[in-house]
Coordinates of C-alpha atoms in Angstrom, one line a residue:
M1 CA 0.0 0.0 0.0
K2 CA 2.8 2.5 0.9
K3 CA 4.4 1.7 -2.4
D4 CA 1.2 2.7 -4.2
V5 CA 1.0 5.9 -2.3
K6 CA 4.5 6.8 -3.2
S7 CA 3.9 6.0 -6.8
K8 CA 0.9 8.3 -6.9
G9 CA 2.9 11.1 -5.3
Q10 CA 5.5 10.7 -7.9
N11 CA 2.9 10.9 -10.6
L12 CA 1.5 14.1 -9.2
D13 CA 4.9 15.6 -9.1
D14 CA 5.7 14.4 -12.5
T15 CA 2.3 15.9 -13.8
F16 CA 3.1 19.3 -12.0
S17 CA 6.6 19.4 -13.5
I18 CA 5.2 18.6 -17.0
T19 CA 2.6 21.3 -16.6
M20 CA 5.2 23.9 -15.5
E21 CA 7.4 23.0 -18.4
L22 CA 4.5 23.4 -20.8
E23 CA 3.6 26.7 -19.2
K24 CA 7.1 28.1 -19.4
P25 CA 6.9 29.1 -23.1
L26 CA 3.5 30.7 -22.4
L27 CA 4.8 32.8 -19.5
Y28 CA 7.9 33.8 -21.5
D29 CA 5.6 34.9 -24.4
A30 CA 3.5 36.9 -22.1
L31 CA 6.5 38.6 -20.5
K32 CA 8.0 39.2 -23.9
N33 CA 4.8 40.7 -25.2
E34 CA 4.6 43.0 -22.1
E35 CA 8.3 44.1 -22.6
D36 CA 7.6 44.7 -26.3
K37 CA 4.5 46.9 -25.5
K38 CA 6.6 48.8 -23.0
Y39 CA 9.4 49.3 -25.6
E40 CA 6.9 50.3 -28.3
N41 CA 5.2 52.8 -25.9
E42 CA 8.6 54.3 -24.8
K43 CA 9.6 54.4 -28.5
R44 CA 6.4 56.3 -29.3
K45 CA 6.9 58.6 -26.3
N46 CA 10.5 59.4 -27.3
S47 CA 9.5 59.9 -30.9
K48 CA 6.8 62.4 -29.9
I49 CA 9.3 64.3 -27.6
L50 CA 11.8 64.4 -30.4
K51 CA 9.2 65.8 -32.8
I52 CA 8.3 68.5 -30.3
I53 CA 11.9 69.4 -29.9
L54 CA 12.7 69.5 -33.6
G55 CA 9.4 71.4 -34.2
T56 CA 10.4 74.0 -31.6
I57 CA 13.9 74.4 -33.0
L58 CA 12.5 74.7 -36.5
S59 CA 10.0 77.3 -35.3
F60 CA 12.9 79.3 -33.7
I61 CA 14.9 79.1 -36.8
I62 CA 12.0 80.3 -39.0
I63 CA 11.2 83.1 -36.5
F64 CA 14.9 84.1 -36.4
F65 CA 15.1 84.2 -40.3
I66 CA 12.0 86.3 -40.5
W67 CA 13.3 88.7 -37.8
A68 CA 16.7 88.9 -39.4
S69 CA 15.3 89.6 -42.8
I70 CA 13.7 92.8 -41.5
T71 CA 16.5 95.2 -41.8
Y72 CA 17.1 98.9 -41.7
K73 CA 18.0 99.9 -45.3
P74 CA 20.1 102.8 -46.7
Q75 CA 18.3 105.9 -47.6
E76 CA 19.0 108.5 -50.2
L77 CA 22.0 110.2 -48.6
A78 CA 23.6 106.8 -48.1
K79 CA 22.9 105.8 -51.7
A80 CA 24.4 109.1 -53.0
S81 CA 27.5 108.5 -50.9
L82 CA 28.2 105.2 -52.7
V83 CA 28.9 106.9 -56.0
S84 CA 32.6 107.5 -56.9
D85 CA 33.9 110.9 -57.8
D86 CA 37.2 112.7 -58.4
I87 CA 38.0 112.6 -54.6
V88 CA 37.0 109.1 -53.5
D89 CA 36.7 105.8 -55.4
V90 CA 33.9 103.7 -53.9
K91 CA 33.8 99.9 -54.5
V92 CA 30.9 97.6 -53.3
D93 CA 32.3 94.1 -53.4
R94 CA 33.3 91.8 -50.6
F95 CA 33.5 94.9 -48.6
I96 CA 32.4 98.5 -49.2
S97 CA 35.6 100.4 -49.6
F98 CA 36.3 104.2 -49.9
T99 CA 39.7 104.9 -51.3
P100 CA 41.0 108.4 -51.5
K101 CA 42.2 109.3 -55.0
N102 CA 45.5 111.0 -55.9
M103 CA 47.3 109.7 -52.8
E104 CA 48.5 106.5 -51.1
P105 CA 46.8 106.2 -47.7
T106 CA 48.8 104.6 -44.8
K107 CA 46.1 104.7 -42.1
G108 CA 42.8 102.8 -42.4
F109 CA 39.4 102.7 -40.6
I110 CA 37.3 99.5 -40.4
F111 CA 33.7 100.0 -39.6
Y112 CA 31.3 97.4 -38.1
P113 CA 27.6 98.2 -38.7
G114 CA 24.9 98.1 -36.0
A115 CA 22.5 95.2 -35.5
K116 CA 20.1 94.7 -38.5
V117 CA 21.4 97.8 -40.3
E118 CA 22.6 97.2 -43.7
P119 CA 26.2 98.2 -44.2
E120 CA 25.5 100.7 -47.0
A121 CA 23.7 102.9 -44.5
Y122 CA 27.0 104.1 -43.0
A123 CA 28.3 105.3 -46.3
P124 CA 27.9 109.0 -45.5
L125 CA 30.1 108.9 -42.4
C126 CA 32.7 106.6 -43.9
R127 CA 33.0 108.6 -47.0
K128 CA 33.7 111.9 -45.0
I129 CA 36.6 110.1 -43.4
A130 CA 38.0 108.8 -46.6
E131 CA 37.8 112.2 -48.2
Q132 CA 40.6 113.3 -45.7
G133 CA 43.0 110.7 -46.9
Y134 CA 42.1 107.5 -45.1
E135 CA 41.3 104.1 -46.4
V136 CA 37.9 103.2 -45.0
V137 CA 36.2 99.8 -45.2
I138 CA 32.7 98.8 -44.1
V139 CA 32.4 95.1 -43.4
D140 CA 29.1 93.3 -43.9
M141 CA 28.0 90.7 -41.4
P142 CA 26.1 87.4 -41.5
F143 CA 22.4 88.3 -41.0
N144 CA 23.6 91.9 -40.5
L145 CA 24.6 90.9 -36.9
A146 CA 28.3 91.5 -36.0
I147 CA 28.1 89.0 -33.2
F148 CA 28.3 86.2 -35.8
S149 CA 31.6 87.3 -37.3
Y150 CA 33.5 89.7 -34.9
N151 CA 36.8 88.8 -36.5
R152 CA 35.7 89.9 -40.0
G153 CA 38.1 92.8 -39.8
E154 CA 41.0 90.3 -40.2
K155 CA 40.1 89.9 -43.9
V156 CA 40.3 93.6 -44.4
I157 CA 43.7 93.9 -42.7
S158 CA 45.2 91.1 -44.8
E159 CA 43.9 92.5 -48.0
Y160 CA 45.3 96.1 -47.6
S161 CA 48.9 95.4 -46.9
N162 CA 49.7 99.1 -47.7
I163 CA 47.9 100.2 -44.6
K164 CA 50.3 100.3 -41.5
T165 CA 48.0 101.8 -38.9
W166 CA 44.4 100.6 -38.3
V167 CA 41.5 102.0 -36.3
V168 CA 38.4 99.9 -35.9
G169 CA 35.0 101.3 -35.0
G170 CA 31.4 100.5 -34.9
H171 CA 27.9 101.5 -34.2
S172 CA 25.8 100.0 -31.3
L173 CA 26.3 96.1 -31.4
G174 CA 28.9 96.8 -34.1
G175 CA 31.0 98.8 -31.7
T176 CA 30.8 96.1 -29.1
M177 CA 32.2 93.5 -31.6
A178 CA 34.7 95.9 -32.9
A179 CA 36.1 96.3 -29.4
K180 CA 36.3 92.5 -29.0
F181 CA 38.2 92.3 -32.3
A182 CA 40.5 95.1 -31.5
S183 CA 41.4 93.6 -28.2
S184 CA 42.9 90.5 -29.8
N185 CA 44.5 92.1 -32.9
K186 CA 47.9 93.6 -32.7
M187 CA 47.4 95.6 -36.0
V188 CA 44.6 97.7 -34.4
D189 CA 45.9 100.8 -32.6
G190 CA 42.5 102.6 -31.9
V191 CA 38.9 101.9 -31.3
V192 CA 35.8 104.1 -32.0
L193 CA 32.6 103.4 -30.1
L194 CA 29.4 105.1 -31.5
S195 CA 26.6 104.6 -29.0
S196 CA 28.4 101.6 -27.8
Y197 CA 30.6 100.0 -25.1
P198 CA 32.6 96.8 -24.7
I199 CA 31.3 93.7 -23.1
G200 CA 34.0 93.5 -20.5
E201 CA 37.4 95.0 -19.7
E202 CA 39.0 93.8 -22.9
L203 CA 40.2 97.3 -23.8
K204 CA 41.2 98.5 -20.3
N205 CA 44.9 97.8 -20.1
I206 CA 46.1 96.9 -23.6
G207 CA 47.4 100.3 -24.7
K208 CA 45.0 101.1 -27.4
E209 CA 43.4 104.6 -27.9
V210 CA 39.7 104.7 -27.5
L211 CA 37.1 107.3 -28.6
S212 CA 33.4 107.0 -27.3
I213 CA 30.7 109.1 -28.9
W214 CA 27.0 109.1 -28.2
G215 CA 23.9 111.4 -28.6
S216 CA 22.0 113.1 -25.8
K217 CA 18.6 112.1 -27.5
D218 CA 19.6 108.4 -27.9
G219 CA 16.7 106.3 -27.1
V220 CA 18.2 102.9 -27.9
V221 CA 21.4 102.6 -26.0
N222 CA 21.3 101.6 -22.3
F223 CA 22.6 104.8 -20.7
E224 CA 23.3 103.1 -17.3
S225 CA 25.5 100.5 -19.1
L226 CA 27.1 103.3 -21.2
V227 CA 28.1 105.2 -18.1
K228 CA 29.3 102.2 -16.2
S229 CA 31.4 101.2 -19.1
K230 CA 33.7 104.0 -18.4
E231 CA 35.2 101.9 -15.6
K232 CA 36.0 99.2 -18.3
L233 CA 37.7 101.6 -20.7
P234 CA 41.3 103.1 -20.5
D235 CA 41.7 106.1 -18.3
D236 CA 42.7 108.3 -21.2
T237 CA 39.6 107.4 -23.2
T238 CA 38.0 110.5 -25.1
Y239 CA 34.4 110.9 -24.5
L240 CA 31.9 113.0 -26.4
E241 CA 28.2 113.5 -26.1
I242 CA 26.6 115.2 -29.2
E243 CA 23.8 117.5 -27.9
G244 CA 20.6 116.8 -29.7
A245 CA 21.9 113.6 -31.5
N246 CA 20.1 110.3 -31.4
H247 CA 21.0 106.7 -32.1
S248 CA 19.8 106.3 -35.8
Q249 CA 21.6 109.4 -37.3
F250 CA 25.0 107.9 -37.0
G251 CA 23.9 106.3 -40.2
D252 CA 21.3 106.9 -42.9
Y253 CA 18.6 104.2 -42.5
G254 CA 15.6 106.1 -41.2
H255 CA 14.3 106.2 -37.6
Q256 CA 15.1 103.1 -35.5
K257 CA 12.4 101.8 -33.3
G258 CA 12.4 103.1 -29.8
D259 CA 14.9 105.9 -30.6
G260 CA 14.6 109.5 -29.4
I261 CA 13.7 112.4 -31.5
P262 CA 16.8 114.4 -32.5
I263 CA 17.0 118.2 -32.4
I264 CA 19.8 118.3 -35.0
D265 CA 19.7 116.9 -38.5
R266 CA 21.4 113.8 -39.8
E267 CA 24.0 115.6 -41.8
E268 CA 25.0 117.8 -38.9
Q269 CA 25.3 114.7 -36.5
I270 CA 27.4 112.8 -39.2
D271 CA 29.6 115.9 -39.8
I272 CA 30.4 116.3 -36.0
T273 CA 31.0 112.6 -35.7
S274 CA 33.3 112.4 -38.7
K275 CA 35.4 115.4 -37.5
N276 CA 36.0 113.9 -34.1
I277 CA 36.9 110.6 -35.6
L278 CA 39.3 112.3 -37.9
S279 CA 40.9 114.3 -35.0
F280 CA 41.3 111.0 -33.1
M281 CA 42.9 109.2 -36.1
D282 CA 45.3 112.1 -36.8
K283 CA 46.8 111.6 -33.3
I284 CA 47.4 107.9 -33.8
N285 CA 50.8 107.0 -35.2

């Protein structure tokens, strides 16, 4: 009898083992299906997140291109200043150059345009400087933003080997980037800031001459930052506030959004600015 009980117990165990063995593939398939579902859900979730990120980036790119395409364009005075005559030869190619005729200039002025302002707009100011015997070059910038190519002046310097002394200047953001460029280039001896100031103390103790000019009616420049920037500039920096001048009239591109209303006309502001730049350049050897 005991033998029979044992045999029955063994049969139960065998049956249970066989059942478990048969169920294993089923359990494995169930677990695999569950893992596959989790993987597919995670994959769809990641794909959705990726699409959102790419869509956001694409939207920002489109918005940037639309924003960058809306520029301040040269007006009539600027267009007239781009025509060569018997005093200055004007070329619009890789750069906008103003070369005095009947003489070989040895000093040059490189100009960086303000943000979203087309470079031709600064032709009136640059032409006046060239008329007094200086090589003057306006550099264009990617998307009309000097921040994308602050070293653009290097190409000018390498192309004009006859120029031994360089001054670099710029308007607004262009001035900030011109200062950055000047701080790392040994060929530059002076910096002109028009309604502008450097990012940090890059010009403070490097032995370069600096001229800072702004208008009393400027509604664009941050005056608090402009005043504080004096601590970042060399002690012998020359400062000039033009009474009645605003931000836009350093060039000829119309009225810039947010700017103040000037009480002097554009030609007078440009004339005062050019005379002070010329006086500054005359002193640099």
